XYZ file of C-alpha atoms in Angstrom:
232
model
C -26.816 2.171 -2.757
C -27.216 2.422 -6.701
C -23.939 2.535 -9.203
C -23.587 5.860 -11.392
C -21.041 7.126 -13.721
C -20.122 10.585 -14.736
C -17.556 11.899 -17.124
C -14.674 14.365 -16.110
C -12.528 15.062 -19.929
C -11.656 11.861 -20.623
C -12.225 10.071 -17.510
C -14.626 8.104 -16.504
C -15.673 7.469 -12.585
C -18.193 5.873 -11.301
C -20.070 6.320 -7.551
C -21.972 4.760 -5.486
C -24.902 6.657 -4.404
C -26.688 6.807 -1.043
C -29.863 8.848 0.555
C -29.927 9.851 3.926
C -31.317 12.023 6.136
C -28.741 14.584 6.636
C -28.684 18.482 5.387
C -25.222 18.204 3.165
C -23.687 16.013 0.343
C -20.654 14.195 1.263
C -18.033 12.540 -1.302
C -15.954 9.755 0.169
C -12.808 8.062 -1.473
C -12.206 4.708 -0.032
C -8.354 3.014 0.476
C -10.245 0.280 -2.100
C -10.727 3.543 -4.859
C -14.468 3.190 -4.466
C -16.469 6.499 -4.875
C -19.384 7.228 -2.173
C -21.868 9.719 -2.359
C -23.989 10.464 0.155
C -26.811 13.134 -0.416
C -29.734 14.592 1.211
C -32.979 12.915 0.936
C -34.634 14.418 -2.591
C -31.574 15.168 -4.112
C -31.766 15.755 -7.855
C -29.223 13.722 -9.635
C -27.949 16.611 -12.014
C -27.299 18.714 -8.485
C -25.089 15.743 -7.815
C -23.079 15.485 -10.551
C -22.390 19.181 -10.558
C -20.800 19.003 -7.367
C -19.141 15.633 -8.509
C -17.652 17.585 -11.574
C -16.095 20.476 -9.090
C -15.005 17.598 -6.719
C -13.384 15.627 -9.751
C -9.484 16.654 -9.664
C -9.765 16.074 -6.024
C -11.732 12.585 -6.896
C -8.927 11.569 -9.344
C -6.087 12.642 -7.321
C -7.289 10.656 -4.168
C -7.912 7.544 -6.346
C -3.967 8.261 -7.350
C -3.073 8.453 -3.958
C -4.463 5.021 -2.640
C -3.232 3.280 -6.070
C -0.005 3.408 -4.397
C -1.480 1.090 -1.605
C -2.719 -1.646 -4.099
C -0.019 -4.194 -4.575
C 0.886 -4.540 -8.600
C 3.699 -6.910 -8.505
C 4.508 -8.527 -11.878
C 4.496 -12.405 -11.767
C 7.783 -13.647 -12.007
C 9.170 -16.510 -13.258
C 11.568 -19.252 -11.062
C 14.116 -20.305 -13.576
C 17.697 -19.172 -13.449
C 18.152 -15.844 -15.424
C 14.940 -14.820 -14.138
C 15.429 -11.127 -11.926
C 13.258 -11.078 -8.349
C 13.069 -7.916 -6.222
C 14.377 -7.791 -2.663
C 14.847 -4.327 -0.625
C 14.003 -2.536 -4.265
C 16.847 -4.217 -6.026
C 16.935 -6.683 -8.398
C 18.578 -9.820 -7.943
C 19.422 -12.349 -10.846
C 18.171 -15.959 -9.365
C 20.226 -18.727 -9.562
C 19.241 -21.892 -8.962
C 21.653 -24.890 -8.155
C 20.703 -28.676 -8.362
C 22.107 -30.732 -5.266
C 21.357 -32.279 -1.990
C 20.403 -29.237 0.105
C 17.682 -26.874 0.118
C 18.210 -23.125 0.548
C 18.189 -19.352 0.027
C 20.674 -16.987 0.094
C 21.684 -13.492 -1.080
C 25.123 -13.730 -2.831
C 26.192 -10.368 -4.668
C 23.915 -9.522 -7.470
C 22.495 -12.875 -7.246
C 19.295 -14.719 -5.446
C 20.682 -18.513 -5.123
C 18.658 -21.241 -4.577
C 20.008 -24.901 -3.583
C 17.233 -27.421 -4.071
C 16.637 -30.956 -5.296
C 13.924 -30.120 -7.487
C 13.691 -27.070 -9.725
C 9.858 -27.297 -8.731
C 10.592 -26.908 -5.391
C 12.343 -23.398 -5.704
C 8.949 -21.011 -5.943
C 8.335 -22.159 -2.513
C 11.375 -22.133 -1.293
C 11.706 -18.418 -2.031
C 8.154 -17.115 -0.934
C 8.818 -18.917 2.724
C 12.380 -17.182 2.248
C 10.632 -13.778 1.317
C 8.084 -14.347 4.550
C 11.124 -14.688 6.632
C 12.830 -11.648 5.424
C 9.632 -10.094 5.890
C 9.058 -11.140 9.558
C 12.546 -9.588 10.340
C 13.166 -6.553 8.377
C 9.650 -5.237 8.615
C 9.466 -4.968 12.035
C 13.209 -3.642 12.225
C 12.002 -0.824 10.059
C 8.905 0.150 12.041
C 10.346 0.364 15.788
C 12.444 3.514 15.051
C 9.545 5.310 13.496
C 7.351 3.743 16.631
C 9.870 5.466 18.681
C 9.888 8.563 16.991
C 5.904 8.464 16.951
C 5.835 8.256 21.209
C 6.185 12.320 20.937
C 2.399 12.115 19.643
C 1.610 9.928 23.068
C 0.538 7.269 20.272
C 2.125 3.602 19.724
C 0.061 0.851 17.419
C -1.014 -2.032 19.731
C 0.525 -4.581 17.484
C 2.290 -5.408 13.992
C 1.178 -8.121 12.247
C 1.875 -8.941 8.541
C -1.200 -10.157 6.132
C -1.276 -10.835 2.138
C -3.023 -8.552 1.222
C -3.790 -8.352 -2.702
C -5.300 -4.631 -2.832
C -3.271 -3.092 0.188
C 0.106 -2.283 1.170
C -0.564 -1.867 4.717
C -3.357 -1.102 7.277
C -4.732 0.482 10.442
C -7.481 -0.945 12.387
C -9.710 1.089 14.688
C -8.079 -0.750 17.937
C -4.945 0.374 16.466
C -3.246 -2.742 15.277
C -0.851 -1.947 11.789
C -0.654 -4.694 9.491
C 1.918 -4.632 6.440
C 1.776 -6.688 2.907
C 4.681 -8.864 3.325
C 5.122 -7.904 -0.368
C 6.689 -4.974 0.835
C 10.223 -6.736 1.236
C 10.557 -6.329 -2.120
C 10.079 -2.475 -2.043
C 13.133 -0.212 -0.618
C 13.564 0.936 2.357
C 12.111 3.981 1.813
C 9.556 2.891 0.246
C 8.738 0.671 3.394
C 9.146 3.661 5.935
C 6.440 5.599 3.761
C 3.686 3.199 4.091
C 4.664 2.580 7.945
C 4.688 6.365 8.414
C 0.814 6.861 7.070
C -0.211 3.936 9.163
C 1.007 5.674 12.282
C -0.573 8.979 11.160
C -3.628 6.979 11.333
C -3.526 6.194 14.780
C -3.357 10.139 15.562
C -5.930 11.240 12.481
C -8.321 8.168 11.104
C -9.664 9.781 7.761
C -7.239 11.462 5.108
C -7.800 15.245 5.976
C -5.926 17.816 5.659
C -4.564 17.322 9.168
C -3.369 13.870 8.019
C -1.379 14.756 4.989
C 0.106 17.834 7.109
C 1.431 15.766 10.009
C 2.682 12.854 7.399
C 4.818 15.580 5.254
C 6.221 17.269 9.144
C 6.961 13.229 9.908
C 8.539 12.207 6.496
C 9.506 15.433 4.091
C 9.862 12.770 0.630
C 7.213 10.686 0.996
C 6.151 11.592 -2.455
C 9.308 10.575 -3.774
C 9.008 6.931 -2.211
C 5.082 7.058 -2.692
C 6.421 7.357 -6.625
C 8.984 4.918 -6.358
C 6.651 1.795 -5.008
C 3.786 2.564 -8.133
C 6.956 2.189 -10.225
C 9.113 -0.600 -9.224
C 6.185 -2.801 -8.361
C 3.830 -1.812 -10.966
């Protein structure tokens, strides 16, 4: 494949470009926002990018569409004062010098008992992997259950750090999930779950897809919008 760029008003995409021996030119946009063309054998390059320049809102809007799958959190400090995200609110951390080690949700605040202040990043990433373990998986089995009407149910959850995904279907139907994701609400977290399980009934992101997502979750727009903001 060779790299190629064209320009669309002010934007700028590049492609990757492939030959083959086939009688049409396909455009593919990957879940990693990379741009695949795939043309007949002897295809002029202007003839491509004429088609690329039709194809371009649809381009741009698909490369919108995955951005919401590639994780943006802001690093965040551990000192006391310092706000950390948990269920798409944010919680003031706290942390408290002593003899134990802990963490624990107490009104608007994330608390943190440990010996060291050093120790409390770690302390809070194992807590967040916990939370993660727990409420991830709560989340999912309704929607699992609701999904049975499609004869469909994914093989497995399993969670992965992920650093340009949200979540994931494989083709033996296992979903993973970001464990990042605890820090999203729960909407938020039901949207991404949702067009995982549409994968196991349509792979690629036709029409078909995006149809049965918006019959299985009306707003997922409005959550889609709401994890490229709060974790951007």
């Amino acid at each position: 494949m060779s790299r190629h760029t064209f320009q669309f008003g002010s934007a700028t995409i590049d492609y990757e470009l492939q030959f083959l021996d086939r009688k049409t030119l396909g455009i593919t946009v990957t879940p990693e926002m990379s741009v695949i063309v795939s043309a007949p054998i002897g295809t002029a390059i202007p003839k491509i990018e004429s088609r690329l320049t039709k194809r371009a809102p649809w381009i741009l809007k698909s490369i919108s569409y995955f951005m919401a799958f590639h994780p943006k959190t802001p690093n965040r400090k551990y000192i006391s004062g310092e706000t950390h995200l948990y269920l798409g609110r944010q919680y003031l951390l706290k942390i408290i010098l002593g003899e134990e080690e802990s963490v624990k949700l107490k009104g608007k605040h994330l608390i943190v008992n440990t010996i060291k202040t050093i120790n409390a990043r770690p302390l809070i990433e194992n807590w967040y992997l916990s939370q993660a373990k727990n409420k991830l998986h709560s989340i999912a089995l309704p929607l699992i259950e609701k999904f049975k009407k499609h004869k469909v149910a994914p093989t497995s959850i399993e969670l992965r750090n992920m650093p340009k995904r949200w979540g994931s279907c494989t083709a033996k139907g296992k979903i993973i999930l970001n464990p990042e994701l605890i820090k999203a609400p729960k909407g938020s977290i039901e949207y991404v779950i949702t067009h995982e399980l549409c994968h196991l009934i349509h792979h690629d992101h036709t029409q078909k897809f995006f149809d049965l997502q918006s019959k299985e979750m009306k707003d997922w727009e409005k959550w889609k919008t709401k994890l490229e903001t709060l974790l951007a």
